[in-house]
Amino acid sequence: MFHEKRNERKNVDSYRKLWRWSHSSSPSDDAMQIRFPHMEPVIIDFMEWVHPYMNHLSRNVYLQAVKTFPQVYGYLYQKTRRQNTLSYIIKTVFSTGIGRMMKLINEIQPAIVVCTFPLAAGVMSKLKSYGSIDIHTVTIITDHTDHSSWIYPYTDQYIVGSRSVRDSLIQLGVEETRIADTGIPIRPLFSQSIEREKTAKKYGLDPHMPTVLVMGGGCGMIGD
């Protein structure tokens, strides 16, 4: 969420990364603070706020499913990648918590809502379809591929990580004017120069050997 520091009106950005469970800041927050220093980011954990009792359970189920049954998870992911009956059922089941979301919106009075979590985008779209709100809603797709879980009819703007994802969304029926391929947001820290030899020594690396940094999402899980 973002609210103005100069006066009492609150301009809100309510969002959460896919399977991001902490309340720490994100690159999107850093970018907003650089571009709009008069705004103060306020982060809302969607699952923690809307589904406080399911939050811990669903997190554990997700982690165990990915680690123990990756083939099943991969099958369901691919099976619901395009809009179909199964993806519609899953969206309907998880697009709950409208009352709690509406309570938050009435309390904060946002000018814009930015979602980096599919279920949050789904609830916002449902509220707009009911005519309960008329708030500009932006979805930042934090994957390097498209998936039906991100696509909702009342999302005003999509921010994607590449042109290929943009083209895929267009094929899925999203209007080109609603998509901006800006790249995946990263922290400004990655743009800073560092002393190679000093850093290599700190982490026990050979300063003369090319070094690649590998990072993983989904709670940081990377296979062996």
GROMACS .gro file of N, CA, C and O in nm, residues 148-190:
model
  172
  148SER      N    1  -0.317  -1.907  -1.669
  148SER     CA    2  -0.454  -1.859  -1.656
  148SER      C    3  -0.485  -1.803  -1.517
  148SER      O    4  -0.576  -1.723  -1.501
  149SER      N    5  -0.409  -1.846  -1.414
  149SER     CA    6  -0.436  -1.800  -1.278
  149SER      C    7  -0.417  -1.650  -1.263
  149SER      O    8  -0.468  -1.590  -1.168
  150TRP      N    9  -0.341  -1.588  -1.355
  150TRP     CA   10  -0.317  -1.445  -1.347
  150TRP      C   11  -0.422  -1.363  -1.422
  150TRP      O   12  -0.430  -1.240  -1.402
  151ILE      N   13  -0.500  -1.426  -1.507
  151ILE     CA   14  -0.587  -1.353  -1.599
  151ILE      C   15  -0.728  -1.337  -1.544
  151ILE      O   16  -0.796  -1.436  -1.515
  152TYR      N   17  -0.772  -1.211  -1.533
  152TYR     CA   18  -0.907  -1.180  -1.485
  152TYR      C   19  -0.965  -1.067  -1.569
  152TYR      O   20  -0.892  -0.976  -1.611
  153PRO      N   21  -1.096  -1.070  -1.592
  153PRO     CA   22  -1.158  -0.975  -1.685
  153PRO      C   23  -1.155  -0.829  -1.641
  153PRO      O   24  -1.159  -0.739  -1.726
  154TYR      N   25  -1.146  -0.803  -1.511
  154TYR     CA   26  -1.153  -0.664  -1.465
  154TYR      C   27  -1.019  -0.609  -1.419
  154TYR      O   28  -1.014  -0.508  -1.349
  155THR      N   29  -0.910  -0.674  -1.459
  155THR     CA   30  -0.777  -0.618  -1.435
  155THR      C   31  -0.751  -0.511  -1.540
  155THR      O   32  -0.766  -0.535  -1.659
  156ASP      N   33  -0.712  -0.393  -1.496
  156ASP     CA   34  -0.695  -0.281  -1.589
  156ASP      C   35  -0.560  -0.283  -1.660
  156ASP      O   36  -0.551  -0.241  -1.775
  157GLN      N   37  -0.457  -0.331  -1.593
  157GLN     CA   38  -0.323  -0.326  -1.651
  157GLN      C   39  -0.242  -0.447  -1.606
  157GLN      O   40  -0.248  -0.488  -1.490
  158TYR      N   41  -0.167  -0.505  -1.700
  158TYR     CA   42  -0.074  -0.614  -1.668
  158TYR      C   43   0.068  -0.566  -1.693
  158TYR      O   44   0.098  -0.505  -1.796
  159ILE      N   45   0.156  -0.593  -1.598
  159ILE     CA   46   0.298  -0.566  -1.614
  159ILE      C   47   0.369  -0.700  -1.620
  159ILE      O   48   0.359  -0.780  -1.526
  160VAL      N   49   0.440  -0.726  -1.730
  160VAL     CA   50   0.501  -0.857  -1.750
  160VAL      C   51   0.651  -0.845  -1.766
  160VAL      O   52   0.705  -0.737  -1.791
  161GLY      N   53   0.720  -0.961  -1.754
  161GLY     CA   54   0.865  -0.960  -1.753
  161GLY      C   55   0.932  -0.968  -1.888
  161GLY      O   56   1.054  -0.950  -1.898
  162SER      N   57   0.856  -0.997  -1.995
  162SER     CA   58   0.919  -1.010  -2.126
  162SER      C   59   0.815  -0.993  -2.237
  162SER      O   60   0.695  -1.001  -2.213
  163ARG      N   61   0.866  -0.973  -2.358
  163ARG     CA   62   0.777  -0.960  -2.473
  163ARG      C   63   0.706  -1.091  -2.503
  163ARG      O   64   0.591  -1.091  -2.550
  164SER      N   65   0.772  -1.203  -2.477
  164SER     CA   66   0.709  -1.333  -2.504
  164SER      C   67   0.586  -1.353  -2.415
  164SER      O   68   0.484  -1.406  -2.461
  165VAL      N   69   0.594  -1.311  -2.289
  165VAL     CA   70   0.478  -1.321  -2.200
  165VAL      C   71   0.369  -1.226  -2.249
  165VAL      O   72   0.250  -1.260  -2.248
  166ARG      N   73   0.410  -1.108  -2.292
  166ARG     CA   74   0.314  -1.012  -2.345
  166ARG      C   75   0.239  -1.072  -2.464
  166ARG      O   76   0.116  -1.063  -2.473
  167ASP      N   77   0.312  -1.133  -2.559
  167ASP     CA   78   0.250  -1.194  -2.676
  167ASP      C   79   0.156  -1.308  -2.637
  167ASP      O   80   0.050  -1.327  -2.698
  168SER      N   81   0.196  -1.384  -2.533
  168SER     CA   82   0.112  -1.494  -2.487
  168SER      C   83  -0.020  -1.443  -2.429
  168SER      O   84  -0.126  -1.501  -2.452
  169LEU      N   85  -0.013  -1.332  -2.355
  169LEU     CA   86  -0.135  -1.275  -2.299
  169LEU      C   87  -0.228  -1.226  -2.409
  169LEU      O   88  -0.350  -1.240  -2.399
  170ILE      N   89  -0.170  -1.169  -2.513
  170ILE     CA   90  -0.252  -1.123  -2.626
  170ILE      C   91  -0.323  -1.242  -2.690
  170ILE      O   92  -0.442  -1.234  -2.726
  171GLN      N   93  -0.253  -1.355  -2.703
  171GLN     CA   94  -0.315  -1.476  -2.760
  171GLN      C   95  -0.426  -1.529  -2.670
  171GLN      O   96  -0.520  -1.594  -2.717
  172LEU      N   97  -0.414  -1.501  -2.540
  172LEU     CA   98  -0.517  -1.544  -2.446
  172LEU      C   99  -0.636  -1.448  -2.442
  172LEU      O  100  -0.732  -1.470  -2.368
  173GLY      N  101  -0.628  -1.340  -2.520
  173GLY     CA  102  -0.742  -1.250  -2.530
  173GLY      C  103  -0.728  -1.119  -2.454
  173GLY      O  104  -0.821  -1.038  -2.453
  174VAL      N  105  -0.612  -1.097  -2.392
  174VAL     CA  106  -0.590  -0.971  -2.321
  174VAL      C  107  -0.555  -0.863  -2.423
  174VAL      O  108  -0.470  -0.884  -2.511
  175GLU      N  109  -0.620  -0.747  -2.413
  175GLU     CA  110  -0.593  -0.640  -2.509
  175GLU      C  111  -0.451  -0.588  -2.495
  175GLU      O  112  -0.400  -0.572  -2.384
  176GLU      N  113  -0.389  -0.561  -2.609
  176GLU     CA  114  -0.249  -0.518  -2.612
  176GLU      C  115  -0.227  -0.390  -2.531
  176GLU      O  116  -0.124  -0.374  -2.467
  177THR      N  117  -0.325  -0.301  -2.531
  177THR     CA  118  -0.310  -0.174  -2.460
  177THR      C  119  -0.309  -0.193  -2.307
  177THR      O  120  -0.273  -0.101  -2.234
  178ARG      N  121  -0.349  -0.309  -2.261
  178ARG     CA  122  -0.353  -0.336  -2.117
  178ARG      C  123  -0.226  -0.405  -2.068
  178ARG      O  124  -0.217  -0.444  -1.952
  179ILE      N  125  -0.127  -0.420  -2.155
  179ILE     CA  126  -0.005  -0.494  -2.120
  179ILE      C  127   0.118  -0.405  -2.138
  179ILE      O  128   0.132  -0.338  -2.240
  180ALA      N  129   0.206  -0.407  -2.040
  180ALA     CA  130   0.335  -0.336  -2.049
  180ALA      C  131   0.446  -0.435  -2.016
  180ALA      O  132   0.446  -0.494  -1.908
  181ASP      N  133   0.538  -0.458  -2.113
  181ASP     CA  134   0.649  -0.550  -2.087
  181ASP      C  135   0.769  -0.470  -2.037
  181ASP      O  136   0.854  -0.428  -2.112
  182THR      N  137   0.774  -0.454  -1.906
  182THR     CA  138   0.876  -0.371  -1.842
  182THR      C  139   0.994  -0.452  -1.789
  182THR      O  140   1.096  -0.396  -1.751
  183GLY      N  141   0.978  -0.585  -1.783
  183GLY     CA  142   1.079  -0.668  -1.717
  183GLY      C  143   1.039  -0.693  -1.572
  183GLY      O  144   0.951  -0.628  -1.518
  184ILE      N  145   1.104  -0.791  -1.510
  184ILE     CA  146   1.078  -0.823  -1.370
  184ILE      C  147   1.146  -0.720  -1.281
  184ILE      O  148   1.265  -0.691  -1.299
  185PRO      N  149   1.075  -0.661  -1.187
  185PRO     CA  150   1.137  -0.562  -1.098
  185PRO      C  151   1.252  -0.623  -1.017
  185PRO      O  152   1.242  -0.736  -0.969
  186ILE      N  153   1.362  -0.551  -1.007
  186ILE     CA  154   1.475  -0.594  -0.923
  186ILE      C  155   1.515  -0.480  -0.831
  186ILE      O  156   1.482  -0.363  -0.856
  187ARG      N  157   1.582  -0.513  -0.725
  187ARG     CA  158   1.624  -0.411  -0.629
  187ARG      C  159   1.736  -0.326  -0.689
  187ARG      O  160   1.822  -0.375  -0.762
  188PRO      N  161   1.738  -0.196  -0.657
  188PRO     CA  162   1.844  -0.107  -0.706
  188PRO      C  163   1.983  -0.155  -0.667
  188PRO      O  164   2.082  -0.122  -0.733
  189LEU      N  165   1.993  -0.235  -0.562
  189LEU     CA  166   2.121  -0.286  -0.515
  189LEU      C  167   2.195  -0.362  -0.625
  189LEU      O  168   2.319  -0.360  -0.632
  190PHE      N  169   2.120  -0.428  -0.714
  190PHE     CA  170   2.182  -0.507  -0.819
  190PHE      C  171   2.245  -0.418  -0.927
  190PHE      O  172   2.320  -0.468  -1.011
   0.00000   0.00000   0.00000
